[in-house]
Tab-separated table of C-alpha atoms in Angstrom:
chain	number	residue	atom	x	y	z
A	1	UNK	CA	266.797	-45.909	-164.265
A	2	UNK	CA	267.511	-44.232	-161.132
A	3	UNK	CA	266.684	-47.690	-159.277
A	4	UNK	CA	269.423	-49.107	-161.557
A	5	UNK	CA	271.860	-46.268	-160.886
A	6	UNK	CA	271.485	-46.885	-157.081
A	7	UNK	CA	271.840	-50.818	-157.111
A	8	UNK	CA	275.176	-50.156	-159.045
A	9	UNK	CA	276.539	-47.293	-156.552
A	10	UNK	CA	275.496	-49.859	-153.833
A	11	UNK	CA	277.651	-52.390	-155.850
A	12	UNK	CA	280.446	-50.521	-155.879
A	13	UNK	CA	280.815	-49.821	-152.696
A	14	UNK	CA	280.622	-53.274	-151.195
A	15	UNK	CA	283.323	-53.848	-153.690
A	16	UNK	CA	285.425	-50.888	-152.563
A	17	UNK	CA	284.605	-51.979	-148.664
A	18	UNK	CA	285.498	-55.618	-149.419
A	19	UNK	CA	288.789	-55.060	-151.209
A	20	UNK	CA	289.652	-52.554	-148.072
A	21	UNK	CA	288.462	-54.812	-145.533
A	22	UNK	CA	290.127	-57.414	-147.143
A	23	UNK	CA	293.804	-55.858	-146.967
A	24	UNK	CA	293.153	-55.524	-143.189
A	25	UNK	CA	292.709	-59.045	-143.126
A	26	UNK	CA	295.499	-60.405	-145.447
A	27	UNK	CA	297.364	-59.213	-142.489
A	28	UNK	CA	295.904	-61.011	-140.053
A	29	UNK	CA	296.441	-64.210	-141.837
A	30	UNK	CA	299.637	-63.286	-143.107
A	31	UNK	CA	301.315	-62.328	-139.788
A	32	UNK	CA	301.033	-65.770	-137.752
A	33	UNK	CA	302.307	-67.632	-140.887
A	34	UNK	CA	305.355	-64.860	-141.110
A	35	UNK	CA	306.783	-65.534	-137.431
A	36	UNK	CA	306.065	-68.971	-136.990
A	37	UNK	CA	308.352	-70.617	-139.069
A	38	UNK	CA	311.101	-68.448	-137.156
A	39	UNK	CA	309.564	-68.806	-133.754
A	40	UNK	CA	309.780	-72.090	-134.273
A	41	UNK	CA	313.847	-71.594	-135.947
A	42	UNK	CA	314.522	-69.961	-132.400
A	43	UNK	CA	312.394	-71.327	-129.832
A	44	UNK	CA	311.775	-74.997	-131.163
A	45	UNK	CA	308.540	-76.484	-131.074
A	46	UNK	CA	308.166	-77.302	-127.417
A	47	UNK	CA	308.338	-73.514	-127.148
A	48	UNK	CA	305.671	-72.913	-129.957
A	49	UNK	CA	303.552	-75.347	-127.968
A	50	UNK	CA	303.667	-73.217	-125.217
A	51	UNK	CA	303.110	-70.186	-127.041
A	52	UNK	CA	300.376	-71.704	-128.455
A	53	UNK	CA	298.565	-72.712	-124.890
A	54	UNK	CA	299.549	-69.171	-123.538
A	55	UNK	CA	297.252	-67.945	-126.553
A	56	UNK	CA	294.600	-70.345	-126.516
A	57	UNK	CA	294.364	-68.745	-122.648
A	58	UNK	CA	293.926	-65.513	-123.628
A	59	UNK	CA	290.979	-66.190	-126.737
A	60	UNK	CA	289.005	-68.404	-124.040
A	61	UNK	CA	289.295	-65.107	-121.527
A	62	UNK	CA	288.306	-63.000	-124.968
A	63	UNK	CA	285.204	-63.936	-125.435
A	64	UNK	CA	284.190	-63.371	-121.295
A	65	UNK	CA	285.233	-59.686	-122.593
A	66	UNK	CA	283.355	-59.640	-125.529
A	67	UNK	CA	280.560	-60.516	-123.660
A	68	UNK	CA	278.394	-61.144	-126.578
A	69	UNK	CA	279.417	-57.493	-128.318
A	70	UNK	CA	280.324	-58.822	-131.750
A	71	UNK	CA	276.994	-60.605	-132.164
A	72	UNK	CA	274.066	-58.397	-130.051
A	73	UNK	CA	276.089	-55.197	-130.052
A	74	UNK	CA	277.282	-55.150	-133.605
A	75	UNK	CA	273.681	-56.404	-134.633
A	76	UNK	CA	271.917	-53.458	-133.072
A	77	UNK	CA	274.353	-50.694	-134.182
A	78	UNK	CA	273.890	-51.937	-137.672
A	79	UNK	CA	269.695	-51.690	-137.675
A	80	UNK	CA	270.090	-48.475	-135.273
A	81	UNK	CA	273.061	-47.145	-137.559
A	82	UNK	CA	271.415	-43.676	-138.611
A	83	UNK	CA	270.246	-42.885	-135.290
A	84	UNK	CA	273.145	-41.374	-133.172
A	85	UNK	CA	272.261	-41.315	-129.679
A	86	UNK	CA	271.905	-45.000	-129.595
A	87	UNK	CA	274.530	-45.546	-130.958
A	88	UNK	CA	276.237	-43.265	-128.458
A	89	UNK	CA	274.851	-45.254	-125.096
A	90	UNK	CA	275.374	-48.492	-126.686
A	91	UNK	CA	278.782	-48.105	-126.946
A	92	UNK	CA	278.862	-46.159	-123.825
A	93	UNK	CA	277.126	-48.803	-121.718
A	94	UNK	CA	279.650	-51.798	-123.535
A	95	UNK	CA	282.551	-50.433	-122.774
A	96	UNK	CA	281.257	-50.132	-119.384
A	97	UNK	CA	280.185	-53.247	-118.664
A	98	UNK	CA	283.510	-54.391	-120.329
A	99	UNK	CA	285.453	-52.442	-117.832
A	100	UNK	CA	283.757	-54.458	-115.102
A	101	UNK	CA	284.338	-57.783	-116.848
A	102	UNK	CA	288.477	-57.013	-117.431
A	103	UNK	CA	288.579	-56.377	-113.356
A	104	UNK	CA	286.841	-59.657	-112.670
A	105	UNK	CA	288.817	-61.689	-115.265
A	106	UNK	CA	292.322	-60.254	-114.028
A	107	UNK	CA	291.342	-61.387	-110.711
A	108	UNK	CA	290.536	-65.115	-112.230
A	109	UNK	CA	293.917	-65.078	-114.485
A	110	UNK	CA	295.665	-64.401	-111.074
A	111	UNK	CA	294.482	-66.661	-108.895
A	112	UNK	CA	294.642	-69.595	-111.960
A	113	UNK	CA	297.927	-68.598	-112.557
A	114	UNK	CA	299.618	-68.426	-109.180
A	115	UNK	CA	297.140	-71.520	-107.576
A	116	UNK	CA	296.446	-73.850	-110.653
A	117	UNK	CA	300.118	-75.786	-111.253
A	118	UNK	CA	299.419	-76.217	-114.873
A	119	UNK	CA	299.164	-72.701	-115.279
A	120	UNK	CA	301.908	-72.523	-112.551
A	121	UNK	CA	304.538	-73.869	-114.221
A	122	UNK	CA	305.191	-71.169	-117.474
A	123	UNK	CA	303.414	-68.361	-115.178
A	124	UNK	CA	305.331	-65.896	-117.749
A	125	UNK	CA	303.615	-66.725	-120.471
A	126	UNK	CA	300.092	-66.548	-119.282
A	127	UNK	CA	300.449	-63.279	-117.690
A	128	UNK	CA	302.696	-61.631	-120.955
A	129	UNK	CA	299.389	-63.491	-122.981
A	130	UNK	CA	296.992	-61.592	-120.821
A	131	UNK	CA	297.671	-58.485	-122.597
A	132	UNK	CA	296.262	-59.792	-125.696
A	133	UNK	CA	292.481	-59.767	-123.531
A	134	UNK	CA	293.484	-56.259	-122.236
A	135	UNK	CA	293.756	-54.985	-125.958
A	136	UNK	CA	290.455	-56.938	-126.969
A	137	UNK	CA	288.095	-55.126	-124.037
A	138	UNK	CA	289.409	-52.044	-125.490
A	139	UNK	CA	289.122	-53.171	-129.255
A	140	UNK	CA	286.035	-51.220	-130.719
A	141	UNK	CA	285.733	-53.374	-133.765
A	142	UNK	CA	282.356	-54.365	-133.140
A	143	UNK	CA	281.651	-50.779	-133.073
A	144	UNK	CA	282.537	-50.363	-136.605
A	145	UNK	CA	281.476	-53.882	-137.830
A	146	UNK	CA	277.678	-52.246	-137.212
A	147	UNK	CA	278.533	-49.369	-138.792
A	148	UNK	CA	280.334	-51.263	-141.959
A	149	UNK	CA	283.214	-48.578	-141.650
A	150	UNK	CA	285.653	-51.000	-142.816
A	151	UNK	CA	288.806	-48.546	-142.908
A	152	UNK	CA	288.912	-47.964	-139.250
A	153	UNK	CA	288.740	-51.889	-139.199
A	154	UNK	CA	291.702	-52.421	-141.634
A	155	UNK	CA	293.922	-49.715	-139.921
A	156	UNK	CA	293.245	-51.486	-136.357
A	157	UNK	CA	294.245	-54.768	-138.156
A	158	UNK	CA	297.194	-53.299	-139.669
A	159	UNK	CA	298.637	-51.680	-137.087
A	160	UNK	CA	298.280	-54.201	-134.299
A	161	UNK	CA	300.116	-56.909	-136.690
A	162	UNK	CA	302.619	-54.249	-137.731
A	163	UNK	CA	303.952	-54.042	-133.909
A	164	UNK	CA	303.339	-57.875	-132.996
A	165	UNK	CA	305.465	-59.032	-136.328
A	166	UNK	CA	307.780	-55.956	-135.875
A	167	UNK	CA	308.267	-56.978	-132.187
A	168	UNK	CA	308.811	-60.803	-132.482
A	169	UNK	CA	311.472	-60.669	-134.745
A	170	UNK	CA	313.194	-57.298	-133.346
A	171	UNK	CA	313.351	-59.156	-129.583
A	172	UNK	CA	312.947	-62.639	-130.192
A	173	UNK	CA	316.594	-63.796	-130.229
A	174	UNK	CA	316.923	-66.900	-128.160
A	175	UNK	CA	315.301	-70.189	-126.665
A	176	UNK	CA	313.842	-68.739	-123.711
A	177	UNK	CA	311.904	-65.427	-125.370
A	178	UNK	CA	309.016	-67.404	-125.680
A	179	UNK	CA	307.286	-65.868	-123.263
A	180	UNK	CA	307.241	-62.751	-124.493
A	181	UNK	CA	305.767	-63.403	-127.912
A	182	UNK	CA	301.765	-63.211	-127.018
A	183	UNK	CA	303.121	-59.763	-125.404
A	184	UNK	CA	303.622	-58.243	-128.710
A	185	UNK	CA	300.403	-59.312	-129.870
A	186	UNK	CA	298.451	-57.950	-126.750
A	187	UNK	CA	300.597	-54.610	-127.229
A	188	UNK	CA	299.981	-54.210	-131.213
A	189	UNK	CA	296.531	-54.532	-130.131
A	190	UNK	CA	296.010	-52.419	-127.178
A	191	UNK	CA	297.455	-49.377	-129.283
A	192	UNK	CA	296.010	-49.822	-132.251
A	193	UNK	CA	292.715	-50.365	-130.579
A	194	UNK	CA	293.307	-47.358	-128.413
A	195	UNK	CA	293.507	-44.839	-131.703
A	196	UNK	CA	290.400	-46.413	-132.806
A	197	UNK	CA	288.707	-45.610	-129.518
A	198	UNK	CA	289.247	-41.917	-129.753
A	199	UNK	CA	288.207	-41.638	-133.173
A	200	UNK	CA	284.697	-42.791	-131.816
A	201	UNK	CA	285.116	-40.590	-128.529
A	202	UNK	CA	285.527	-37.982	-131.231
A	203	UNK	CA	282.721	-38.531	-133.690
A	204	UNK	CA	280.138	-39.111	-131.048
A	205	UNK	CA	280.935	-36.837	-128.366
A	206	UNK	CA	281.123	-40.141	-125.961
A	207	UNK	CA	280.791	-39.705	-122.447
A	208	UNK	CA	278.992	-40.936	-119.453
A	209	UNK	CA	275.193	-40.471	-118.961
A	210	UNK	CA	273.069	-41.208	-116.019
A	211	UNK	CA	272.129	-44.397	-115.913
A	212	UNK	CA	274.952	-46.417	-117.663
A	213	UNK	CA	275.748	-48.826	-114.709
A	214	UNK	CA	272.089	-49.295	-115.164
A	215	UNK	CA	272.317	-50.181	-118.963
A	216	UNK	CA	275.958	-52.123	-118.199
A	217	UNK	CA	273.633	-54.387	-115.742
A	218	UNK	CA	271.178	-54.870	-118.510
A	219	UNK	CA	273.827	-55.913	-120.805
A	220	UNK	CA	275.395	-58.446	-118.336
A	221	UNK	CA	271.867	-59.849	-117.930
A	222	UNK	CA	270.653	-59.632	-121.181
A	223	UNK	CA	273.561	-61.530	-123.246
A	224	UNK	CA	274.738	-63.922	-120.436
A	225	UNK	CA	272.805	-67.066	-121.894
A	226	UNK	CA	274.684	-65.802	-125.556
A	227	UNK	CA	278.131	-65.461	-123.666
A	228	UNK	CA	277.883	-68.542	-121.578
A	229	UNK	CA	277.449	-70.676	-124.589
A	230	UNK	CA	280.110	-68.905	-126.410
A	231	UNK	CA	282.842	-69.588	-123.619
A	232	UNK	CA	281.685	-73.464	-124.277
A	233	UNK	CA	282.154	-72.851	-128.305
A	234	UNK	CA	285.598	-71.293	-126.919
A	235	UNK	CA	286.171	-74.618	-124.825
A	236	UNK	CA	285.552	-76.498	-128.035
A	237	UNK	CA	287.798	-74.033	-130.275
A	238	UNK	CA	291.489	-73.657	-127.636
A	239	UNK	CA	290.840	-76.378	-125.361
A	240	UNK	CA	292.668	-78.957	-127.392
A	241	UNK	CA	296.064	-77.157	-127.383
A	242	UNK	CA	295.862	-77.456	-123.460
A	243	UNK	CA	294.343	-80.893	-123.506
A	244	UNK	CA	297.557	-82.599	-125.719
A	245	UNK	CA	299.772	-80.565	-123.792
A	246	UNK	CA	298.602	-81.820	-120.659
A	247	UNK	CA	298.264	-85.480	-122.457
A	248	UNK	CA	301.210	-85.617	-125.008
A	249	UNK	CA	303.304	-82.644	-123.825
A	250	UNK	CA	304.650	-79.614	-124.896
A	251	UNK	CA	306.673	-81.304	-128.367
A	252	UNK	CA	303.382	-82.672	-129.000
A	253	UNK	CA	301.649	-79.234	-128.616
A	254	UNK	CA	303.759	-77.660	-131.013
A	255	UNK	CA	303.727	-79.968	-133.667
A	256	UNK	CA	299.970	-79.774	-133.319
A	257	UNK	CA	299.832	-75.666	-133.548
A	258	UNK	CA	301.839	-75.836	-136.700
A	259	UNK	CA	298.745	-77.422	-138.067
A	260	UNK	CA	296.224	-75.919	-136.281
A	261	UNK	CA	297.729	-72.491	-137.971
A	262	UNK	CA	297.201	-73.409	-141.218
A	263	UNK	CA	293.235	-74.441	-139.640
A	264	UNK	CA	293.015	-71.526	-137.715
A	265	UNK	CA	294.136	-69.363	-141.421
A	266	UNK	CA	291.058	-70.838	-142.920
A	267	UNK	CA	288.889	-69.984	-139.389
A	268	UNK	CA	290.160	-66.566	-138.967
A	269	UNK	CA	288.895	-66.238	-143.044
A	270	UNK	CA	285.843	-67.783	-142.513
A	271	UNK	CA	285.178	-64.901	-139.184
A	272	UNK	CA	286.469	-62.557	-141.290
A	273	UNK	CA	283.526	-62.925	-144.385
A	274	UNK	CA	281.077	-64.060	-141.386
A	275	UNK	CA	282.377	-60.479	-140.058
A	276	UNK	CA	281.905	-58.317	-143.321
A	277	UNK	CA	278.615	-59.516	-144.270
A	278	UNK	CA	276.772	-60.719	-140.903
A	279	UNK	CA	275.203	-56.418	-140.791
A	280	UNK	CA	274.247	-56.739	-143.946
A	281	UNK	CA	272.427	-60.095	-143.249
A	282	UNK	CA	270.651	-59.187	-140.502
A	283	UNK	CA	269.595	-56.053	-142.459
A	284	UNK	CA	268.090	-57.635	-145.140
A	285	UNK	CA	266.536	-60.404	-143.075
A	286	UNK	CA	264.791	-57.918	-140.948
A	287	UNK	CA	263.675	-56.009	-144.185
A	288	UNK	CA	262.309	-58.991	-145.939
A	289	UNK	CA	262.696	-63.101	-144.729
A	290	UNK	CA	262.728	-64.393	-148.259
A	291	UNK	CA	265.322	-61.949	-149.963
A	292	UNK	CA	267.769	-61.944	-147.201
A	293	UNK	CA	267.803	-65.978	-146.372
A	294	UNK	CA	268.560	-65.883	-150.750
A	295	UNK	CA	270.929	-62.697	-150.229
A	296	UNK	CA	272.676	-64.837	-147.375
A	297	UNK	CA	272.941	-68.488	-149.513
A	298	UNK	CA	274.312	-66.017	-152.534
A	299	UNK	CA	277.388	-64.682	-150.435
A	300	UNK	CA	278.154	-68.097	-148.683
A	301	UNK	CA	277.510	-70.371	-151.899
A	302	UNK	CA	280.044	-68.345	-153.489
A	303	UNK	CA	282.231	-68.019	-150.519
A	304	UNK	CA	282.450	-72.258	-150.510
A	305	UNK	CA	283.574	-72.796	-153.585
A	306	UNK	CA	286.675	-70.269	-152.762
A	307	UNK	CA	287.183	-72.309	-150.092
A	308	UNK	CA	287.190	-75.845	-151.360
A	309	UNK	CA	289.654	-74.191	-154.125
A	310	UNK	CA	291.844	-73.166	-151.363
A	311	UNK	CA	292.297	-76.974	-149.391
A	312	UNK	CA	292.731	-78.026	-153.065
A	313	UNK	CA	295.711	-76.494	-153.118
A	314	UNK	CA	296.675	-76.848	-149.221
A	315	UNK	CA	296.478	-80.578	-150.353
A	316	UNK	CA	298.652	-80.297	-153.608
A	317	UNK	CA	301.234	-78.217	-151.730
A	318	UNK	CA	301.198	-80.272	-148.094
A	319	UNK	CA	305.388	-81.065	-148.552
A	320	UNK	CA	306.267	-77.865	-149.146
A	321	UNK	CA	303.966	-75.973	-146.393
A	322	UNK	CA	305.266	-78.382	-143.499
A	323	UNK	CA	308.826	-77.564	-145.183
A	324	UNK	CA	308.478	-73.700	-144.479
A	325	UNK	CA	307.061	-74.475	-140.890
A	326	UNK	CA	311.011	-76.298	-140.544
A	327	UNK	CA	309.237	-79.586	-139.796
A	328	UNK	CA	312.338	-82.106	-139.971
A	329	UNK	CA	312.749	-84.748	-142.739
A	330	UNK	CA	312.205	-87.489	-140.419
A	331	UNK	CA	308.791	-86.428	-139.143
A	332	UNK	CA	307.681	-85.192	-142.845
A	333	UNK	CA	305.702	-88.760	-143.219
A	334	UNK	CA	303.770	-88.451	-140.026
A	335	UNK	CA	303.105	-84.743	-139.689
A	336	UNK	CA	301.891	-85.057	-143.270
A	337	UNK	CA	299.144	-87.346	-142.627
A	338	UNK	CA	298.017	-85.371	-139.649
A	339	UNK	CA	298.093	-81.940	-141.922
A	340	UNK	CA	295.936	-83.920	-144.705
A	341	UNK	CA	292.943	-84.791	-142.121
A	342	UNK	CA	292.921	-81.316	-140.523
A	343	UNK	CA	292.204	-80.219	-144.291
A	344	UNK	CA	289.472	-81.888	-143.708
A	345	UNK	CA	288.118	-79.915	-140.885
A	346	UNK	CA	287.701	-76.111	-142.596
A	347	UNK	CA	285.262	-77.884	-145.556
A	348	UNK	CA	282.328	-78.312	-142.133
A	349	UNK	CA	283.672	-75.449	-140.762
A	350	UNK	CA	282.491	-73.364	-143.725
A	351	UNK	CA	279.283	-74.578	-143.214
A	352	UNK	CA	278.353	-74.472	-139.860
A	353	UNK	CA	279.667	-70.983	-139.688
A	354	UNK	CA	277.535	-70.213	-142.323
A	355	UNK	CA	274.468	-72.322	-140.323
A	356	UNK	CA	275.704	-69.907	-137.188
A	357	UNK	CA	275.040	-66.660	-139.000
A	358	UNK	CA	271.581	-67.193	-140.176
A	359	UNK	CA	270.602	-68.445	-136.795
A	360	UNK	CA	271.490	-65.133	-134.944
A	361	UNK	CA	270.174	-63.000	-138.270
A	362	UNK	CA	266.513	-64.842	-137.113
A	363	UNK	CA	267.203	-64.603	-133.653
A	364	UNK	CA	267.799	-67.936	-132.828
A	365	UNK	CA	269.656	-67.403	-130.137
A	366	UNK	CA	268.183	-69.631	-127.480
A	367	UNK	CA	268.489	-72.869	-130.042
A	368	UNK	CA	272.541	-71.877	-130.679
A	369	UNK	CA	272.857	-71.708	-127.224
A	370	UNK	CA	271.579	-75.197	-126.341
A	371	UNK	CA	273.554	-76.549	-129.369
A	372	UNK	CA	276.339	-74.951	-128.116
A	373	UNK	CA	276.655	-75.797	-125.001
A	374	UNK	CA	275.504	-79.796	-125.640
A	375	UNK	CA	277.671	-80.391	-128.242
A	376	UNK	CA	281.094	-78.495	-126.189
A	377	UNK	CA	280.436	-80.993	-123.572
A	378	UNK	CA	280.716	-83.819	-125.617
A	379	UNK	CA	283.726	-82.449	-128.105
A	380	UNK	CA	285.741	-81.971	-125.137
A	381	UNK	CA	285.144	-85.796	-123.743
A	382	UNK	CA	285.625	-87.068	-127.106
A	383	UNK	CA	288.463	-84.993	-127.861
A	384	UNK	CA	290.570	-86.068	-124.483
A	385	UNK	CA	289.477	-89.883	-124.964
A	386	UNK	CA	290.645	-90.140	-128.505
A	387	UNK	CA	293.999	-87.888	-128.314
A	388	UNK	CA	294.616	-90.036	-125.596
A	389	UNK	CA	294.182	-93.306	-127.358
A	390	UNK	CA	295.231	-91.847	-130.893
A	391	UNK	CA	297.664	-89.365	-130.184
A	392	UNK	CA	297.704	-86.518	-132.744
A	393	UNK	CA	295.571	-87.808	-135.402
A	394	UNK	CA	292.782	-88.637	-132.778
A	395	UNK	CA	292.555	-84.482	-132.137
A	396	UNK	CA	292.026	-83.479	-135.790
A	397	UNK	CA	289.476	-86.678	-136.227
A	398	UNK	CA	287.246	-85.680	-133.007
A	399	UNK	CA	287.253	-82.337	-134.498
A	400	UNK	CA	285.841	-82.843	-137.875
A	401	UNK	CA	283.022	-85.427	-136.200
A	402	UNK	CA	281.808	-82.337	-134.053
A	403	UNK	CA	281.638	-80.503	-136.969
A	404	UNK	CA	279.447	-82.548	-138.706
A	405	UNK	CA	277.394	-83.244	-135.620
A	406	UNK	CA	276.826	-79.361	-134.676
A	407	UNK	CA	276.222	-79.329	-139.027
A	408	UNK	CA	272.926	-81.533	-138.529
A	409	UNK	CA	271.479	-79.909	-135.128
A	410	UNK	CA	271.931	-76.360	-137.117
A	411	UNK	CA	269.824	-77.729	-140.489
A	412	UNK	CA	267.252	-79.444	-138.032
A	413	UNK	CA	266.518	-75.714	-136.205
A	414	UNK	CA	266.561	-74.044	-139.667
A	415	UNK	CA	264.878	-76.404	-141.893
A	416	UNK	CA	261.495	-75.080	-141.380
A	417	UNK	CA	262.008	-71.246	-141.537
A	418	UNK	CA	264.063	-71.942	-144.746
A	419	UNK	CA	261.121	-73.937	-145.717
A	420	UNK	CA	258.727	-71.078	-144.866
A	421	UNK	CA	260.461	-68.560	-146.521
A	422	UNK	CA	260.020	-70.102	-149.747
């Protein structure tokens, strides 16, 4: 009886933490889809295009910041959660060695940005976009992900889309404002992220100990295989903007980050339930191999089918999406076929990102990496010989055959501890 009683409380408040952290994210997928349509009204789409390779920028510099934090640091608050003082130098030593790694990258954005002419020629917008990796190496998300204190995560969400959507439409007014839209999104997040901070520095009396630089060294050592192979994944993920912009041009750009949005939606969902259950995940697995590899097929069986429900729809509504994104009458035909096959590419995408999550809950770190880092290589290749030859349709085609390549070289590293298990 009591046993019940507890499974049921337990219940409950995944529930209550799901619906919460779920607001929090309506607004991230909400906000991009609000001021597109009117960036796109007021700057065209040769200025969404650059907008979009401004922010592509700043997500490959993100995860040099991260440095690994959402996966290793997130993973070892949540096992360590009831045991405060290592909770206190992990974040502690983090946030240190981020501090190092935001000097180093503002150095590399600088000399890219004044040296490299592709970068050189919209230098505004990359250094407005660099904001957005300012606010992310102070973002303590990850901090809160291990501790599955999802309000602090919704009111960071919130707030920072709050100011970005609040600050687009306030000071966006003509043609040449582009460049200051990625600014909003850095500054929404850099203050937003900053309350969160000092909610922690409160809680946990944070402050520096003796050997941090020590631990920060550790850090940069311990996760740099992890972090090298997730700049490739990063190559893989915001490469392509920059790669059809540099092939096809900024009109070309645009038209492909209006459907790359609607893509990205279903990513940023897919991160977002990878997000909210990956602490539980690795708790269970560590508990007990069998129950947690079932616990983890349970949430992302379920998860699927909401997802195949939702390109069902995508599909059934394609004329009247591209309508809202102001996609003219004459290019309806084309941009409609291209929006139709980058449906396609969320339905793998649930599935290795499921793959992805049970390989770092068994510490499979070493086999993700080589994946990784093999299978970046030859996306990008593929990606800039077929959008070359192709055009537009050849980007969302190289896409989904990754995909389903990085799909079968998960399952062959899994197969047998899935097999064991049982």
């Amino acid at each position: 009886m009591f046993k019940s009683k507890y499974l049921n409380v337990l219940q409950h408040n995944r529930i209550k933490n799901f619906i919460i952290y779920g607001i929090g994210q309506v607004f991230n997928l909400v906000s991009p889809l609000l001021v597109m349509p009117y960036l796109v009204a007021i700057c065209e789409k040769e200025g969404l295009g650059k907008i979009g390779v401004g922010f592509s920028f700043a997500l490959i510099l993100n995860v040099l910041v991260d440095y690994g934090s959402y996966i290793n640091g997130t993973k070892e608050i949540s096992i360590n959660r009831s045991n405060r003082e290592i909770i206190k130098r992990k974040i502690v030593s983090v946030y240190i060695m981020k501090l190092f790694l935001i000097v180093i990258l503002l150095l590399l954005a600088f000399l890219l940005i004044c040296f490299v002419p592709f970068f050189n020629k919209e230098q505004a917008v990359f250094f407005f976009s660099f904001s957005y990796v300012i606010g992310q190496f102070i973002n303590p998300t990850w901090v809160f992900q291990g501790l599955e204190n999802y309000k602090w995560i919704t009111f960071v969400n919130i707030t920072s889309k709050i100011i970005y959507v609040a600050g687009v439409f306030i000071f966006i007014n003509k043609k040449g404002d582009y460049i200051y839209a990625n600014a909003f999104l850095g500054l929404g997040l850099i203050i937003a992220s900053l309350i969160g901070v000092i909610s922690l520095i409160k809680k946990y009396d944070l402050r520096l100990y003796k050997n941090v630089s020590k631990d920060a060294l550790e850090l940069l050592k311990k996760d740099f295989s992890l972090t090298f192979s997730q700049l490739f994944l990063s190559f893989y993920q915001y490469l392509p903007i920059m790669i059809i912009s540099y092939v096809g041009g900024n009109n070309m750009a645009g038209q492909y980050r209006i459907i790359d949005q609607i893509i990205m939606t279903f990513r940023t969902y897919l991160q977002m339930f990878f997000n909210f259950i990956y602490a539980d995940v690795c708790l269970q697995v560590h508990k007990n191999l069998k129950n947690g590899i079932s616990q983890w097929f349970k949430y992302n069986g379920l998860n699927y089918v909401l997802v195949l429900s939702l390109l069902i729809i995508a599909v059934v509504s394609t004329k009247q999406i591209l309508l809202y994104f102001n996609i003219r009458s004459n290019e309806l035909e084309s941009m409609t076929l291209f929006f139709k096959t980058g449906l396609i590419i969320p339905i793998f995408m649930a599935i290795s990102m499921a793959l992805k999550q049970l390989l770092f809950a068994l510490d499979r770190n070493k086999e993700y990496i080589n994946i990784t880092i093999g299978s970046s290589f030859f996306s990008l290749f593929v990606f800039f010989i077929l959008v070359k030859n192709i055009g537009l349709q050849g980007a969302f085609i190289a896409t989904i055959s990754i995909e389903i390549l990085i799909i079968v070289l998960y399952g062959i590293v899994l197969k047998p501890i899935i097999r064991l298990s049982k």
